Amino acid sequence: GQNIDQPTEMTATEGAIVQINCTYQTSGFNGLFWYQQHAGEAPTFLSYNVLDGLEEKGRFSSFLSRSKGYSYLLLKELQMKDSASYLCAVSPSGTYKYIFGTGTRLKVLA
Amino acid sequence: DADVTQTPRNRITKTGKRIMLECSQTKGHDRMYWYRQDPGLGLRLIYYSFDVKDINKGEISDGYSVSRQAQAKFSLSLESAIPNQTALYFCATSVQGSYEQYFGPGTRLTVT
């Protein structure tokens, strides 16, 4: 079967670092994606990992281990505007489709 | 102006009614997708189209149909709406060769 797991909710403090984990089981693998979604708004693309390792983009980094079926999104220097849901998605091999996890709702507290 | 637009943004309809949700894009992308989002279930793919003549079912196509009228337009229809189709519906686009998808603002549909 195909499955993506991520925590439902996390809370962190402004200025801190938070790591959001995602584990997946899919039929093959074309890449792993992270999207940010503010309440009531459209998801927006954050990152794409297809090879093992860390991809850094400003305050956000994403890590992938294909052998472990594991990824994380690292958010540094948290700001209040980072309060949002973070969606992990995987594209199975042979497709350009996504399978989405249920999302992690992050609350950043002052 | 937004690159991916959806109309209507909000809609309340009654059980048994036919309803159409529309999606238009000015990004020039060839691929378009329809998703629904439900609390606790995440985004699920309903239908997708890789060009005007290519329509494919997603995970949850039962009760829905689509029409790709042009490269820039992709419509989702509920032939006979039922309450469990109450959800937030998103259209998305992508370009051939890229996995990144661009989402529209969403349509909140309530079926009473």
mmCIF file of C-alpha atoms in Angstrom:
data_model
loop_
_atom_site.group_PDB
_atom_site.id
_atom_site.type_symbol
_atom_site.label_atom_id
_atom_site.label_comp_id
_atom_site.label_asym_id
_atom_site.label_seq_id
_atom_site.Cartn_x
_atom_site.Cartn_y
_atom_site.Cartn_z
ATOM 1 C CA GLY A 1 0.000 0.000 0.000
ATOM 2 C CA GLN A 2 0.916 3.646 -0.112
ATOM 3 C CA ASN A 3 1.100 5.618 3.085
ATOM 4 C CA ILE A 4 2.527 8.881 4.343
ATOM 5 C CA ASP A 5 2.733 9.701 8.048
ATOM 6 C CA GLN A 6 3.447 13.011 9.723
ATOM 7 C CA PRO A 7 2.533 14.399 13.138
ATOM 8 C CA THR A 8 -0.827 16.132 13.376
ATOM 9 C CA GLU A 9 0.258 19.153 15.411
ATOM 10 C CA MET A 10 3.389 20.787 16.721
ATOM 11 C CA THR A 11 4.018 23.883 18.786
ATOM 12 C CA ALA A 12 7.197 25.945 18.920
ATOM 13 C CA THR A 13 8.381 29.335 20.101
ATOM 14 C CA GLU A 14 9.248 32.326 17.963
ATOM 15 C CA GLY A 15 12.963 32.324 17.136
ATOM 16 C CA ALA A 16 13.370 28.605 17.786
ATOM 17 C CA ILE A 17 14.071 25.708 15.410
ATOM 18 C CA VAL A 18 11.480 23.031 14.645
ATOM 19 C CA GLN A 19 11.769 19.759 12.750
ATOM 20 C CA ILE A 20 8.704 18.220 11.109
ATOM 21 C CA ASN A 21 9.109 14.555 10.233
ATOM 22 C CA CYS A 22 7.522 12.566 7.434
ATOM 23 C CA THR A 23 7.741 8.831 6.786
ATOM 24 C CA TYR A 24 6.430 7.214 3.647
ATOM 25 C CA GLN A 25 5.789 3.896 1.947
ATOM 26 C CA THR A 26 5.045 4.135 -1.764
ATOM 27 C CA SER A 27 5.296 2.028 -4.890
ATOM 28 C CA GLY A 28 8.521 3.491 -6.185
ATOM 29 C CA PHE A 29 9.722 7.032 -5.763
ATOM 30 C CA ASN A 30 10.038 10.084 -7.998
ATOM 31 C CA GLY A 31 10.576 12.630 -5.278
ATOM 32 C CA LEU A 32 9.369 14.079 -1.996
ATOM 33 C CA PHE A 33 7.809 17.505 -1.664
ATOM 34 C CA TRP A 34 6.976 19.898 1.125
ATOM 35 C CA TYR A 35 4.182 22.446 0.810
ATOM 36 C CA GLN A 36 3.100 25.186 3.206
ATOM 37 C CA GLN A 37 -0.588 25.938 3.629
ATOM 38 C CA HIS A 38 -1.935 28.806 5.690
ATOM 39 C CA ALA A 39 -5.455 28.325 7.015
ATOM 40 C CA GLY A 40 -8.029 28.725 4.255
ATOM 41 C CA GLU A 41 -5.409 29.309 1.583
ATOM 42 C CA ALA A 42 -3.800 27.334 -1.229
ATOM 43 C CA PRO A 43 -0.747 25.159 -0.617
ATOM 44 C CA THR A 44 2.494 26.719 -1.820
ATOM 45 C CA PHE A 45 5.625 24.840 -2.808
ATOM 46 C CA LEU A 46 8.544 24.817 -0.370
ATOM 47 C CA SER A 47 10.974 22.111 -1.422
ATOM 48 C CA TYR A 48 11.699 19.054 -3.538
ATOM 49 C CA ASN A 49 14.074 16.209 -2.687
ATOM 50 C CA VAL A 50 14.864 13.344 -5.031
ATOM 51 C CA LEU A 51 18.347 12.414 -3.807
ATOM 52 C CA ASP A 52 19.454 11.631 -0.259
ATOM 53 C CA GLY A 53 20.707 14.535 1.779
ATOM 54 C CA LEU A 54 19.868 18.026 2.851
ATOM 55 C CA GLU A 55 18.526 20.792 0.637
ATOM 56 C CA GLU A 56 18.773 24.255 2.161
ATOM 57 C CA LYS A 57 16.717 27.245 1.096
ATOM 58 C CA GLY A 58 16.990 30.206 3.414
ATOM 59 C CA ARG A 59 15.390 29.491 6.776
ATOM 60 C CA PHE A 60 13.922 26.225 5.498
ATOM 61 C CA SER A 61 15.802 22.968 4.856
ATOM 62 C CA SER A 62 14.539 19.568 3.799
ATOM 63 C CA PHE A 63 16.242 16.221 4.301
ATOM 64 C CA LEU A 64 15.629 12.898 2.594
ATOM 65 C CA SER A 65 16.709 9.323 3.279
ATOM 66 C CA ARG A 66 15.278 7.059 0.593
ATOM 67 C CA SER A 67 16.491 3.849 2.245
ATOM 68 C CA LYS A 68 14.602 4.751 5.425
ATOM 69 C CA GLY A 69 11.548 6.235 3.698
ATOM 70 C CA TYR A 70 12.062 9.348 5.788
ATOM 71 C CA SER A 71 12.165 13.089 5.347
ATOM 72 C CA TYR A 72 12.106 16.111 7.573
ATOM 73 C CA LEU A 73 11.492 19.812 7.113
ATOM 74 C CA LEU A 74 13.615 22.049 9.318
ATOM 75 C CA LEU A 75 12.461 25.579 10.018
ATOM 76 C CA LYS A 76 14.953 27.926 11.646
ATOM 77 C CA GLU A 77 14.478 31.310 13.327
ATOM 78 C CA LEU A 78 10.762 30.716 13.546
ATOM 79 C CA GLN A 79 8.470 33.657 12.884
ATOM 80 C CA MET A 80 4.800 34.072 13.713
ATOM 81 C CA LYS A 81 3.986 33.925 9.999
ATOM 82 C CA ASP A 82 5.337 30.361 9.913
ATOM 83 C CA SER A 83 2.186 29.230 11.740
ATOM 84 C CA ALA A 84 0.626 27.049 9.052
ATOM 85 C CA SER A 85 0.121 23.461 7.991
ATOM 86 C CA TYR A 86 3.066 21.713 6.369
ATOM 87 C CA LEU A 87 2.167 19.029 3.850
ATOM 88 C CA CYS A 88 4.496 16.190 2.919
ATOM 89 C CA ALA A 89 3.833 14.626 -0.496
ATOM 90 C CA VAL A 90 5.474 11.840 -2.456
ATOM 91 C CA SER A 91 5.354 11.158 -6.167
ATOM 92 C CA PRO A 92 5.376 7.406 -6.854
ATOM 93 C CA SER A 93 7.522 6.211 -9.718
ATOM 94 C CA GLY A 94 6.042 6.273 -13.195
ATOM 95 C CA THR A 95 3.656 9.107 -12.367
ATOM 96 C CA TYR A 96 3.557 12.872 -12.066
ATOM 97 C CA LYS A 97 0.977 12.594 -9.302
ATOM 98 C CA TYR A 98 1.316 13.278 -5.618
ATOM 99 C CA ILE A 99 0.197 11.327 -2.602
ATOM 100 C CA PHE A 100 -0.208 13.767 0.264
ATOM 101 C CA GLY A 101 0.133 13.217 3.964
ATOM 102 C CA THR A 102 -2.536 14.689 6.204
ATOM 103 C CA GLY A 103 -0.330 17.649 7.114
ATOM 104 C CA THR A 104 1.275 18.951 10.299
ATOM 105 C CA ARG A 105 -0.280 22.035 11.849
ATOM 106 C CA LEU A 106 2.474 24.187 13.333
ATOM 107 C CA LYS A 107 1.678 26.838 15.904
ATOM 108 C CA VAL A 108 4.358 29.420 16.608
ATOM 109 C CA LEU A 109 3.975 31.114 19.971
ATOM 110 C CA ALA A 110 5.389 34.484 20.956
ATOM 111 C CA ASP B 1 -3.672 38.785 -11.331
ATOM 112 C CA ALA B 2 -3.636 35.236 -9.993
ATOM 113 C CA ASP B 3 -2.148 32.616 -12.296
ATOM 114 C CA VAL B 4 -4.646 29.922 -11.281
ATOM 115 C CA THR B 5 -8.209 31.002 -10.594
ATOM 116 C CA GLN B 6 -11.210 29.057 -9.380
ATOM 117 C CA THR B 7 -14.881 29.937 -9.533
ATOM 118 C CA PRO B 8 -16.940 30.060 -7.461
ATOM 119 C CA ARG B 9 -14.919 30.577 -4.280
ATOM 120 C CA ASN B 10 -17.790 29.502 -2.073
ATOM 121 C CA ARG B 11 -20.932 27.555 -2.881
ATOM 122 C CA ILE B 12 -23.778 26.104 -0.903
ATOM 123 C CA THR B 13 -26.006 23.655 -2.731
ATOM 124 C CA LYS B 14 -28.621 21.064 -1.961
ATOM 125 C CA THR B 15 -28.432 17.302 -2.185
ATOM 126 C CA GLY B 16 -29.173 16.067 -5.698
ATOM 127 C CA LYS B 17 -28.222 19.268 -7.479
ATOM 128 C CA ARG B 18 -25.720 19.363 -10.305
ATOM 129 C CA ILE B 19 -22.822 21.721 -9.761
ATOM 130 C CA MET B 20 -19.762 22.722 -11.745
ATOM 131 C CA LEU B 21 -16.533 24.107 -10.372
ATOM 132 C CA GLU B 22 -14.277 25.890 -12.819
ATOM 133 C CA CYS B 23 -10.546 26.355 -12.989
ATOM 134 C CA SER B 24 -8.607 28.623 -15.329
ATOM 135 C CA GLN B 25 -4.885 29.230 -15.587
ATOM 136 C CA THR B 26 -2.671 31.724 -17.359
ATOM 137 C CA LYS B 27 0.580 29.895 -16.624
ATOM 138 C CA GLY B 28 0.588 28.064 -19.947
ATOM 139 C CA HIS B 29 0.891 24.742 -18.155
ATOM 140 C CA ASP B 30 -0.282 21.587 -19.910
ATOM 141 C CA ARG B 31 -1.141 19.577 -16.795
ATOM 142 C CA MET B 32 -4.082 20.238 -14.520
ATOM 143 C CA TYR B 33 -5.419 18.505 -11.423
ATOM 144 C CA TRP B 34 -8.456 18.527 -9.147
ATOM 145 C CA TYR B 35 -8.091 17.724 -5.437
ATOM 146 C CA ARG B 36 -10.404 17.786 -2.473
ATOM 147 C CA GLN B 37 -9.255 18.527 1.050
ATOM 148 C CA ASP B 38 -11.043 17.270 4.142
ATOM 149 C CA PRO B 39 -9.982 17.781 7.756
ATOM 150 C CA GLY B 40 -7.809 14.886 8.905
ATOM 151 C CA LEU B 41 -7.624 13.369 5.415
ATOM 152 C CA GLY B 42 -5.330 15.709 3.587
ATOM 153 C CA LEU B 43 -5.451 16.425 -0.125
ATOM 154 C CA ARG B 44 -6.807 13.652 -2.329
ATOM 155 C CA LEU B 45 -6.622 13.557 -6.116
ATOM 156 C CA ILE B 46 -9.956 13.382 -7.953
ATOM 157 C CA TYR B 47 -8.970 13.712 -11.624
ATOM 158 C CA TYR B 48 -5.984 14.891 -13.607
ATOM 159 C CA SER B 49 -5.292 15.832 -17.190
ATOM 160 C CA PHE B 50 -1.919 15.928 -18.903
ATOM 161 C CA ASP B 51 -3.284 17.631 -22.011
ATOM 162 C CA VAL B 52 -6.635 18.466 -23.591
ATOM 163 C CA LYS B 53 -7.188 14.942 -24.878
ATOM 164 C CA ASP B 54 -5.864 13.138 -21.799
ATOM 165 C CA ILE B 55 -8.127 12.711 -18.755
ATOM 166 C CA ASN B 56 -7.342 10.305 -15.918
ATOM 167 C CA LYS B 57 -9.083 9.234 -12.741
ATOM 168 C CA GLY B 58 -7.406 9.863 -9.423
ATOM 169 C CA GLU B 59 -7.915 8.194 -6.050
ATOM 170 C CA ILE B 60 -11.509 9.285 -5.501
ATOM 171 C CA SER B 61 -13.242 9.916 -8.842
ATOM 172 C CA ASP B 62 -16.607 8.302 -8.037
ATOM 173 C CA GLY B 63 -19.403 10.875 -8.109
ATOM 174 C CA TYR B 64 -17.325 13.372 -10.110
ATOM 175 C CA SER B 65 -16.672 14.095 -13.767
ATOM 176 C CA VAL B 66 -14.357 16.548 -15.506
ATOM 177 C CA SER B 67 -14.026 18.429 -18.760
ATOM 178 C CA ARG B 68 -10.861 19.921 -20.231
ATOM 179 C CA GLN B 69 -12.335 22.548 -22.524
ATOM 180 C CA ALA B 70 -8.991 24.053 -23.467
ATOM 181 C CA GLN B 71 -5.436 23.914 -22.253
ATOM 182 C CA ALA B 72 -6.221 26.709 -19.807
ATOM 183 C CA LYS B 73 -9.555 25.410 -18.482
ATOM 184 C CA PHE B 74 -10.435 22.347 -16.440
ATOM 185 C CA SER B 75 -13.895 21.952 -14.911
ATOM 186 C CA LEU B 76 -15.080 19.577 -12.215
ATOM 187 C CA SER B 77 -18.741 18.514 -12.075
ATOM 188 C CA LEU B 78 -20.772 16.860 -9.376
ATOM 189 C CA GLU B 79 -23.692 15.310 -11.245
ATOM 190 C CA SER B 80 -25.817 14.785 -8.150
ATOM 191 C CA ALA B 81 -24.263 16.366 -5.081
ATOM 192 C CA ILE B 82 -24.355 14.562 -1.753
ATOM 193 C CA PRO B 83 -23.448 15.856 1.736
ATOM 194 C CA ASN B 84 -20.187 13.897 1.970
ATOM 195 C CA GLN B 85 -18.916 15.898 -0.998
ATOM 196 C CA THR B 86 -18.766 18.906 1.301
ATOM 197 C CA ALA B 87 -15.086 19.859 1.188
ATOM 198 C CA LEU B 88 -12.506 22.376 0.035
ATOM 199 C CA TYR B 89 -11.680 21.787 -3.635
ATOM 200 C CA PHE B 90 -8.383 22.816 -5.182
ATOM 201 C CA CYS B 91 -7.286 23.000 -8.773
ATOM 202 C CA ALA B 92 -3.565 22.754 -9.521
ATOM 203 C CA THR B 93 -1.327 22.979 -12.563
ATOM 204 C CA SER B 94 2.130 21.819 -13.524
ATOM 205 C CA VAL B 95 4.305 21.849 -16.597
ATOM 206 C CA GLN B 96 5.601 18.748 -18.335
ATOM 207 C CA GLY B 97 8.944 17.693 -16.898
ATOM 208 C CA SER B 98 8.407 19.412 -13.559
ATOM 209 C CA TYR B 99 6.907 17.944 -10.412
ATOM 210 C CA GLU B 100 6.072 21.296 -8.806
ATOM 211 C CA GLN B 101 2.366 22.007 -8.718
ATOM 212 C CA TYR B 102 0.736 25.433 -8.446
ATOM 213 C CA PHE B 103 -2.561 25.573 -6.624
ATOM 214 C CA GLY B 104 -5.573 27.800 -7.103
ATOM 215 C CA PRO B 105 -7.217 29.564 -4.144
ATOM 216 C CA GLY B 106 -9.789 26.818 -3.589
ATOM 217 C CA THR B 107 -13.566 26.480 -3.687
ATOM 218 C CA ARG B 108 -15.388 25.794 -0.441
ATOM 219 C CA LEU B 109 -18.402 23.619 -1.299
ATOM 220 C CA THR B 110 -21.167 22.809 1.158
ATOM 221 C CA VAL B 111 -23.865 20.283 0.254
ATOM 222 C CA THR B 112 -26.891 20.416 2.549
#
